């Protein structure tokens, strides 16, 4: 299952970033696939991106909602909310563990040998604050003279945008360097901070700052496909604690909002107490007993 | 064998998605500006090649793009400052709805022609990087300036640059 997850991660990375003509065109992809909403955090302005980011689109919806309501044009916003709701309802934060390119990037960074540290649990709540303020309230209420808001999270924070769009576009279009200022330096600093943090700790952006993860986390109790715990089999040995990339103690909180259904815990559970299932019906179980050679 | 077939599958996926591409073109300063025919929000058809002998200011924009909105007032000032028989300003609406652009223009007093390229066909022909992006075309139809990002178009430097092209 771990190998399957890696393949799915790779597949989603290439499907959402599959436009490799950009060194020739030196611009972002604007072909027919660009109407599709990416399940994970993946910047619209990444030159290879074939899809658009749900968090960016959500901010655009709130930023332009006054004009949209006055002109009756808010269908795109419904589509984004609908897509995010369907994905959240079916798999929730499984998207983070299986389909998010920026999650994959952090996983790869964490493989770099270095001392490893945990993350202070209270920091997990920061992503909900970012979701409420930078994705919803500020785009909705901090409006300019034209009655439009701004995409606050994309503009002032998102390290995925800096990595996938800001830096590549500056290399592809050197003329853009004339527009560089303190804002780019701020975003570059945030990106460097999260890169270093991801080497030292597992998935720090997902755990502390991703508003998309925060949105999907709201579905953790009701989602259709989820990792479940068989309380009868669990011996509370704690084997699942150390392997969780999100710092979840699965035997203590099986509906934890941080769980990304990566199944690392299932792999080490010798009691077969942790399974991936659809509404309680087990579809995958990972622990394999070590083969004992006959004497 | 299994590994190589997976590798081939990935390569095929790559090529498939790359094939769903846009028209490959780059428009540089010194190139002949690609011709187009677009209809503005009032129903008038604008053909670039028919504007030879005038300096044409082509700006790609959208209402959802804050930097575009930020530069529009300075574009409006430029539009009203320069002589209409020697200078044409075309605000090309890219990936946006004409009804929204019309509302924004009416609310803010933008009177320059707004051309509907909501399907982004002309934007692709000009290989725009993002929005806003501006091309200034001289009397012979040659691109003389290409500006990526917003600019203060009513600044003395910008007005002088366009006046120089008009007087050439």
Coordinates of C-alpha atoms in Angstrom, one line a residue:
Chain A
X1 CA 0.0 0.0 0.0
X2 CA 2.9 2.3 0.7
X3 CA 4.2 1.7 -2.8
X4 CA 0.8 2.4 -4.2
X5 CA 0.6 5.7 -2.3
X6 CA 3.9 6.7 -3.8
X7 CA 2.7 5.9 -7.3
X8 CA -0.6 7.8 -6.7
X9 CA 1.4 10.8 -5.4
X10 CA 3.6 10.7 -8.4
X11 CA 0.7 10.4 -10.8
X12 CA -1.2 13.3 -9.2
X13 CA 2.0 15.4 -9.3
X14 CA 2.4 14.8 -13.0
X15 CA -1.3 15.1 -13.8
X16 CA -1.6 18.4 -12.1
X17 CA 1.8 19.6 -13.4
X18 CA 1.9 18.0 -16.8
X19 CA 2.6 20.9 -19.1
X20 CA 6.2 20.6 -19.9
X21 CA 6.2 22.9 -22.9
X22 CA 6.7 25.9 -20.7
X23 CA 10.5 26.3 -21.4
X24 CA 9.4 26.9 -25.0
X25 CA 6.3 29.0 -24.4
X26 CA 7.8 30.8 -21.4
X27 CA 4.3 31.3 -20.0
X28 CA 1.8 29.4 -17.9
X29 CA -0.5 26.7 -19.4
X30 CA -3.9 28.0 -20.4
X31 CA -5.2 25.1 -22.4
X32 CA -8.5 23.2 -22.0
X33 CA -7.6 21.4 -18.8
X34 CA -7.2 24.6 -16.9
X35 CA -10.8 24.6 -16.0
X36 CA -10.3 21.6 -13.7
X37 CA -9.9 22.2 -10.0
X38 CA -6.8 20.5 -8.5
X39 CA -7.6 18.4 -5.4
X40 CA -4.4 19.5 -3.6
X41 CA -2.5 22.7 -3.2
X42 CA -1.1 23.5 -6.6
X43 CA -0.6 27.0 -7.9
X44 CA -2.6 28.2 -11.0
X45 CA 0.4 30.3 -12.1
X46 CA 2.9 27.4 -12.0
X47 CA 4.0 27.2 -15.6
X48 CA 3.6 23.4 -15.7
X49 CA 0.2 23.4 -13.9
X50 CA -2.7 22.0 -15.9
X51 CA -5.2 22.8 -13.2
X52 CA -6.0 25.6 -10.7
X53 CA -5.7 25.7 -7.0
X54 CA -8.9 25.4 -5.0
X55 CA -7.7 27.8 -2.3
X56 CA -6.7 30.4 -4.9
X57 CA -10.1 30.0 -6.5
X58 CA -11.9 30.3 -3.2
X59 CA -10.2 33.6 -2.4
X60 CA -11.1 34.8 -5.9
X61 CA -14.7 33.9 -5.2
X62 CA -14.8 35.9 -2.0
X63 CA -12.7 38.8 -3.4
X64 CA -15.0 39.3 -6.3
X65 CA -18.3 38.3 -4.6
X66 CA -19.8 41.8 -4.6
X67 CA -19.3 42.3 -8.4
X68 CA -20.4 38.6 -9.0
X69 CA -23.6 39.1 -7.1
X70 CA -24.4 42.4 -8.8
X71 CA -23.9 40.8 -12.2
X72 CA -25.2 37.3 -11.4
X73 CA -21.9 35.6 -12.3
X74 CA -20.8 33.3 -9.5
X75 CA -21.1 29.9 -11.1
X76 CA -17.3 29.2 -10.9
X77 CA -17.4 29.7 -7.2
X78 CA -20.1 27.1 -6.8
X79 CA -18.0 24.7 -8.8
X80 CA -15.0 25.2 -6.6
X81 CA -16.9 24.8 -3.3
X82 CA -18.8 21.8 -4.8
X83 CA -15.5 20.1 -5.8
X84 CA -13.9 20.7 -2.4
X85 CA -17.0 19.5 -0.6
X86 CA -17.3 16.3 -2.7
X87 CA -13.6 15.5 -2.2
X88 CA -13.8 16.3 1.5
X89 CA -16.9 14.2 1.9
X90 CA -15.4 11.2 0.2
X91 CA -11.8 11.2 1.3
X92 CA -11.1 14.3 3.4
X93 CA -7.4 14.8 4.2
X94 CA -6.5 11.6 2.3
X95 CA -5.9 14.2 -0.5
X96 CA -3.0 15.6 1.6
X97 CA -1.4 12.2 1.9
X98 CA -2.1 10.9 -1.6
X99 CA -2.7 13.7 -4.1
X100 CA -1.0 17.0 -2.9
X101 CA 2.2 17.9 -4.8
X102 CA 3.3 20.2 -2.0
X103 CA 2.8 17.4 0.5
X104 CA 4.9 15.2 -1.6
X105 CA 7.6 17.9 -1.8
X106 CA 7.7 18.1 2.0
X107 CA 7.9 14.3 2.3
X108 CA 10.9 14.2 0.0
X109 CA 12.6 17.1 2.0
X110 CA 12.1 15.1 5.2
X111 CA 14.1 12.2 3.8
X112 CA 17.2 14.5 3.8
X113 CA 19.4 13.2 6.7
X114 CA 19.3 15.6 9.7
X115 CA 18.3 15.6 13.3
X116 CA 14.5 15.3 13.4
X117 CA 12.1 17.1 15.7
X118 CA 8.4 17.1 16.5
X119 CA 6.0 20.0 16.1
X120 CA 4.3 21.7 19.1
X121 CA 0.7 20.4 18.9
X122 CA -1.0 23.8 19.5
X123 CA 0.5 25.1 16.2
X124 CA -2.0 22.9 14.3
X125 CA -4.7 25.5 15.0
X126 CA -2.8 28.1 13.1
X127 CA -4.0 26.7 9.8
X128 CA -7.7 27.2 10.8
X129 CA -6.9 30.8 11.7
X130 CA -5.2 31.2 8.2
X131 CA -8.3 29.6 6.6
X132 CA -10.8 31.9 8.3
X133 CA -8.8 35.1 8.1
X134 CA -6.6 35.0 4.9
X135 CA -8.9 32.8 2.7
X136 CA -12.3 34.0 3.8
X137 CA -12.6 37.1 5.9
X138 CA -9.9 39.4 4.5
X139 CA -10.7 38.6 0.8
X140 CA -14.4 39.2 1.6
X141 CA -14.2 42.4 3.7
X142 CA -10.8 44.2 2.9
X143 CA -12.0 45.7 -0.3
X144 CA -10.4 48.3 -2.6
X145 CA -11.9 51.3 -4.4
X146 CA -13.3 49.0 -7.1
X147 CA -15.3 46.9 -4.6
X148 CA -12.9 43.9 -5.0
X149 CA -11.0 42.1 -2.3
X150 CA -7.6 40.5 -2.7
X151 CA -6.2 36.9 -2.6
X152 CA -4.5 37.4 0.8
X153 CA -3.2 33.9 1.3
X154 CA -1.7 33.7 -2.2
X155 CA -0.4 37.2 -2.1
X156 CA 1.2 37.3 1.3
X157 CA 1.8 33.8 2.5
X158 CA 1.6 30.7 0.2
X159 CA 5.0 29.1 0.0
X160 CA 3.7 26.6 -2.7
X161 CA 2.9 29.6 -4.9
X162 CA 6.4 31.0 -4.5
X163 CA 8.0 27.7 -5.2
X164 CA 5.8 26.7 -8.1
X165 CA 5.0 30.0 -9.7
X166 CA 7.1 32.9 -8.4
X167 CA 10.6 31.5 -8.8
X168 CA 10.0 29.7 -12.1
X169 CA 8.3 32.7 -13.7
X170 CA 11.1 35.0 -12.7
X171 CA 13.5 32.6 -14.5
X172 CA 11.3 32.3 -17.5
X173 CA 10.4 36.0 -17.8
X174 CA 13.4 38.1 -16.6
X175 CA 11.3 41.2 -17.3
X176 CA 9.3 40.4 -14.2
X177 CA 12.3 41.0 -12.0
X178 CA 11.6 44.7 -12.4
X179 CA 8.5 44.2 -10.3
X180 CA 10.3 42.5 -7.4
X181 CA 10.0 44.1 -4.0
X182 CA 9.5 43.5 -0.3
X183 CA 6.5 41.2 -1.0
X184 CA 8.6 38.7 -2.9
X185 CA 11.3 38.8 -0.2
X186 CA 8.6 38.1 2.4
X187 CA 7.2 35.2 0.5
X188 CA 10.7 33.8 -0.3
X189 CA 11.6 34.0 3.4
X190 CA 8.4 32.0 4.2
X191 CA 9.3 29.4 1.6
X192 CA 12.9 29.0 2.9
X193 CA 11.5 28.8 6.4
X194 CA 9.2 25.9 5.5
X195 CA 11.8 24.1 3.4
X196 CA 14.3 24.1 6.4
X197 CA 11.5 23.2 8.8
X198 CA 10.4 20.3 6.5
X199 CA 13.9 18.8 6.6
X200 CA 13.8 18.9 10.4
X201 CA 10.2 18.0 11.0
X202 CA 7.6 16.0 9.1
X203 CA 5.1 18.0 6.9
X204 CA 5.3 21.3 8.9
X205 CA 3.2 23.2 6.3
X206 CA 0.5 20.6 6.2
X207 CA 0.4 20.5 10.0
X208 CA 0.5 24.2 10.8
X209 CA -0.4 26.4 7.9
X210 CA -2.3 24.7 5.0
X211 CA -5.8 26.2 4.7
X212 CA -6.8 23.5 2.3
X213 CA -5.8 20.8 4.8
X214 CA -7.8 22.7 7.4
X215 CA -10.9 22.7 5.1
X216 CA -10.6 18.9 4.4
X217 CA -10.0 18.3 8.1
X218 CA -13.6 19.5 8.8
X219 CA -14.8 16.3 7.1
X220 CA -12.7 13.9 9.3
X221 CA -15.7 12.5 11.2
X222 CA -18.1 12.2 8.3
X223 CA -15.9 11.3 5.3
X224 CA -16.8 8.1 3.4
X225 CA -13.3 6.6 3.1
X226 CA -11.3 6.7 6.3
X227 CA -8.8 4.8 8.4
X228 CA -10.5 3.1 11.3
X229 CA -9.5 1.5 14.5
X230 CA -10.7 -1.9 15.7
X231 CA -10.8 -1.2 19.4
X232 CA -11.1 -5.0 20.2
X233 CA -7.8 -5.7 18.5
X234 CA -5.9 -2.7 19.7
X235 CA -3.5 -3.4 22.6
X236 CA -2.4 0.3 22.9
X237 CA 1.2 -0.7 22.3
X238 CA 1.8 2.8 20.9
X239 CA 3.6 1.4 17.7
X240 CA 1.5 3.8 15.6
X241 CA 2.7 6.9 17.5
X242 CA 6.2 7.2 16.2
X243 CA 5.5 6.5 12.5
X244 CA 2.7 9.0 12.0
X245 CA 4.0 11.9 9.8
X246 CA 1.3 14.1 11.2
X247 CA 2.0 13.5 14.9
X248 CA -1.3 11.6 15.4
X249 CA -1.7 9.1 18.2
X250 CA -4.1 7.0 16.2
X251 CA -5.1 4.6 19.0
X252 CA -6.1 7.5 21.2
X253 CA -7.9 9.6 18.5
X254 CA -8.9 7.6 15.4
X255 CA -11.0 10.5 14.0
X256 CA -8.1 12.9 14.5
X257 CA -8.5 15.9 12.1
X258 CA -4.7 15.7 11.3
X259 CA -4.9 12.1 9.9
X260 CA -4.0 12.1 6.2
X261 CA -4.8 8.4 5.7
X262 CA -1.2 7.6 4.6
X263 CA -1.5 4.2 6.4
X264 CA 1.9 4.4 8.0
X265 CA 0.2 3.3 11.2
X266 CA -1.5 0.4 9.6
X267 CA 1.8 -0.8 8.3
X268 CA 3.3 -1.2 11.8
X269 CA 0.2 -2.4 13.6
X270 CA 0.9 -6.0 14.5
X271 CA -2.6 -6.6 15.8
X272 CA -4.2 -5.6 12.4
X273 CA -6.3 -3.1 14.3
X274 CA -5.9 -0.3 11.8
X275 CA -7.6 -0.5 8.4
X276 CA -8.6 1.7 5.6
X277 CA -12.3 1.2 5.0
X278 CA -15.5 2.6 3.4
X279 CA -17.9 3.3 6.1
X280 CA -16.3 0.7 8.4
X281 CA -16.0 -1.9 5.6
X282 CA -12.3 -2.8 5.4
X283 CA -10.7 -2.4 2.0
X284 CA -7.0 -2.4 2.9
X285 CA -4.9 -3.7 5.7
X286 CA -1.2 -3.4 5.6
X287 CA 0.6 -5.3 8.3
X288 CA 2.4 -8.4 7.0
X289 CA 3.8 -10.9 9.4
X290 CA 7.6 -11.4 8.8
X291 CA 8.3 -14.6 7.0
X292 CA 9.9 -17.2 9.3
X293 CA 12.3 -19.5 7.6
X294 CA 11.7 -23.1 8.3
X295 CA 14.4 -24.6 10.4
Chain B
X1 CA 9.4 -5.5 -17.6
X2 CA 6.8 -4.3 -15.2
X3 CA 8.9 -1.3 -14.2
X4 CA 9.6 -0.3 -17.8
X5 CA 5.9 -0.5 -18.7
X6 CA 5.1 1.8 -15.8
X7 CA 7.8 4.2 -17.0
X8 CA 6.3 4.1 -20.5
X9 CA 2.8 4.8 -19.0
X10 CA 4.1 7.8 -17.2
X11 CA 5.8 9.1 -20.4
X12 CA 2.6 8.6 -22.3
X13 CA 0.7 10.5 -19.7
X14 CA 3.2 13.4 -20.0
X15 CA 2.9 13.6 -23.7
X16 CA -0.9 13.4 -23.5
X17 CA -1.1 16.3 -21.2
X18 CA 1.5 18.3 -23.1
X19 CA -0.5 17.7 -26.2
X20 CA -3.5 19.5 -24.6
X21 CA -1.5 22.6 -25.0
X22 CA -1.9 26.1 -26.2
X23 CA -0.7 27.7 -29.4
X24 CA 3.1 28.1 -29.1
X25 CA 4.1 31.6 -29.9
X26 CA 6.2 34.4 -28.4
X27 CA 5.7 38.0 -29.3
X28 CA 8.8 40.1 -28.8
X29 CA 9.6 43.7 -29.2
X30 CA 10.4 44.2 -32.9
X31 CA 8.0 41.5 -34.1
X32 CA 5.0 42.2 -36.3
X33 CA 2.0 42.3 -34.0
X34 CA -0.3 39.3 -34.7
X35 CA -3.4 40.5 -36.4
X36 CA -6.8 39.9 -34.8
X37 CA -10.4 40.7 -35.1
X38 CA -12.4 41.2 -31.9
X39 CA -15.7 42.7 -31.0
X40 CA -16.0 45.3 -28.2
X41 CA -18.7 45.4 -25.6
X42 CA -20.7 47.8 -27.8
X43 CA -20.7 45.5 -30.7
X44 CA -18.0 47.3 -32.8
X45 CA -15.5 45.0 -34.6
X46 CA -11.9 46.0 -34.3
X47 CA -9.3 44.6 -36.8
X48 CA -5.7 45.4 -35.8
X49 CA -4.4 45.5 -39.4
X50 CA -7.0 48.2 -40.2
X51 CA -5.4 50.5 -37.6
X52 CA -2.1 50.9 -39.4
X53 CA -0.9 54.5 -39.4
X54 CA -2.0 54.8 -35.7
X55 CA -0.2 53.8 -32.5
X56 CA -2.2 51.0 -30.9
X57 CA -2.1 50.3 -27.2
X58 CA -3.2 46.7 -26.5
X59 CA -3.8 45.8 -22.9
X60 CA -4.8 42.3 -21.7
X61 CA -6.8 42.5 -18.5
X62 CA -9.5 40.9 -16.3
X63 CA -11.8 42.3 -13.6
X64 CA -10.6 39.5 -11.2
X65 CA -7.0 40.7 -11.5
X66 CA -6.2 43.4 -8.9
X67 CA -3.1 44.7 -10.6
X68 CA -5.1 45.2 -13.8
X69 CA -7.7 47.1 -11.9
X70 CA -5.0 49.2 -10.3
X71 CA -3.6 50.4 -13.7
X72 CA -7.0 51.0 -15.4
X73 CA -7.4 54.6 -14.0
X74 CA -4.0 55.6 -15.4
X75 CA -4.9 54.0 -18.7
X76 CA -8.2 55.9 -18.8
X77 CA -6.2 59.2 -18.3
X78 CA -3.8 58.3 -21.1
X79 CA -6.8 57.4 -23.3
X80 CA -8.4 60.8 -22.8
X81 CA -5.1 62.7 -23.0
X82 CA -3.8 61.4 -26.4
X83 CA -5.4 62.3 -29.8
X84 CA -8.0 59.7 -30.8
X85 CA -7.2 59.9 -34.5
X86 CA -3.6 59.0 -34.0
X87 CA -3.8 56.7 -31.0
X88 CA -6.1 53.7 -30.2
X89 CA -6.4 52.0 -26.9
X90 CA -7.8 48.5 -26.9
X91 CA -8.5 46.9 -23.5
X92 CA -8.7 43.2 -24.3
X93 CA -10.7 41.3 -21.7
X94 CA -9.0 38.0 -21.1
X95 CA -10.6 35.0 -19.3
X96 CA -13.4 37.0 -17.9
X97 CA -17.1 37.7 -18.5
X98 CA -18.1 40.7 -20.6
X99 CA -21.1 41.4 -18.4
X100 CA -18.8 41.8 -15.4
X101 CA -16.3 44.0 -17.4
X102 CA -19.2 46.2 -18.5
X103 CA -20.4 46.6 -15.0
X104 CA -16.9 47.5 -13.7
X105 CA -16.3 50.0 -16.6
X106 CA -19.7 51.7 -16.1
X107 CA -19.1 52.0 -12.3
X108 CA -15.6 53.5 -12.7
X109 CA -16.0 55.6 -15.8
X110 CA -13.7 53.6 -18.1
X111 CA -14.6 54.6 -21.6
X112 CA -11.9 53.0 -23.7
X113 CA -13.0 50.1 -26.0
X114 CA -13.2 46.8 -24.1
X115 CA -12.7 43.9 -26.5
X116 CA -14.1 40.4 -25.7
X117 CA -11.4 37.8 -25.7
X118 CA -13.0 35.8 -22.9
X119 CA -12.0 32.5 -24.7
X120 CA -8.3 33.7 -24.5
X121 CA -7.6 33.0 -28.2
X122 CA -5.9 36.3 -28.8
X123 CA -4.1 36.2 -25.5
X124 CA -2.7 32.8 -26.5
X125 CA -1.6 34.3 -29.9
X126 CA 0.3 37.0 -28.1
X127 CA 1.6 34.3 -25.6
X128 CA 0.8 36.5 -22.6
X129 CA 2.6 35.5 -19.4
X130 CA -0.2 36.6 -17.1
X131 CA -2.3 39.7 -16.5
X132 CA -2.0 42.6 -17.0
X133 CA 0.2 42.6 -20.1
X134 CA 0.5 45.5 -22.5
X135 CA 1.8 45.7 -26.1
X136 CA 2.4 49.1 -27.8
X137 CA 2.3 48.8 -31.5
X138 CA 3.7 51.5 -33.8
X139 CA 2.2 52.9 -37.0
X140 CA 3.7 50.1 -39.1
X141 CA 2.2 47.4 -36.9
X142 CA 5.5 46.5 -35.1
X143 CA 5.5 45.8 -31.4
X144 CA 7.6 48.6 -29.8
X145 CA 7.0 48.0 -26.1
X146 CA 6.0 44.9 -24.1
X147 CA 5.2 45.5 -20.5
X148 CA 4.5 42.6 -18.1
X149 CA 2.6 43.7 -15.0
X150 CA 1.0 46.9 -14.1
X151 CA 2.4 50.4 -15.0
X152 CA 1.5 54.0 -14.3
X153 CA 0.4 54.8 -17.9
X154 CA -0.3 58.5 -17.3
X155 CA 3.2 59.2 -16.0
X156 CA 5.2 61.8 -18.1
X157 CA 7.7 59.1 -19.2
X158 CA 4.9 56.8 -20.6
X159 CA 3.1 59.7 -22.3
X160 CA 6.3 60.9 -23.9
X161 CA 7.2 57.4 -25.1
X162 CA 3.8 57.1 -26.9
X163 CA 4.0 60.6 -28.2
X164 CA 7.4 59.8 -29.7
X165 CA 5.8 56.9 -31.6
X166 CA 2.9 59.0 -32.7
X167 CA 5.3 61.7 -34.1
X168 CA 7.6 59.3 -35.9

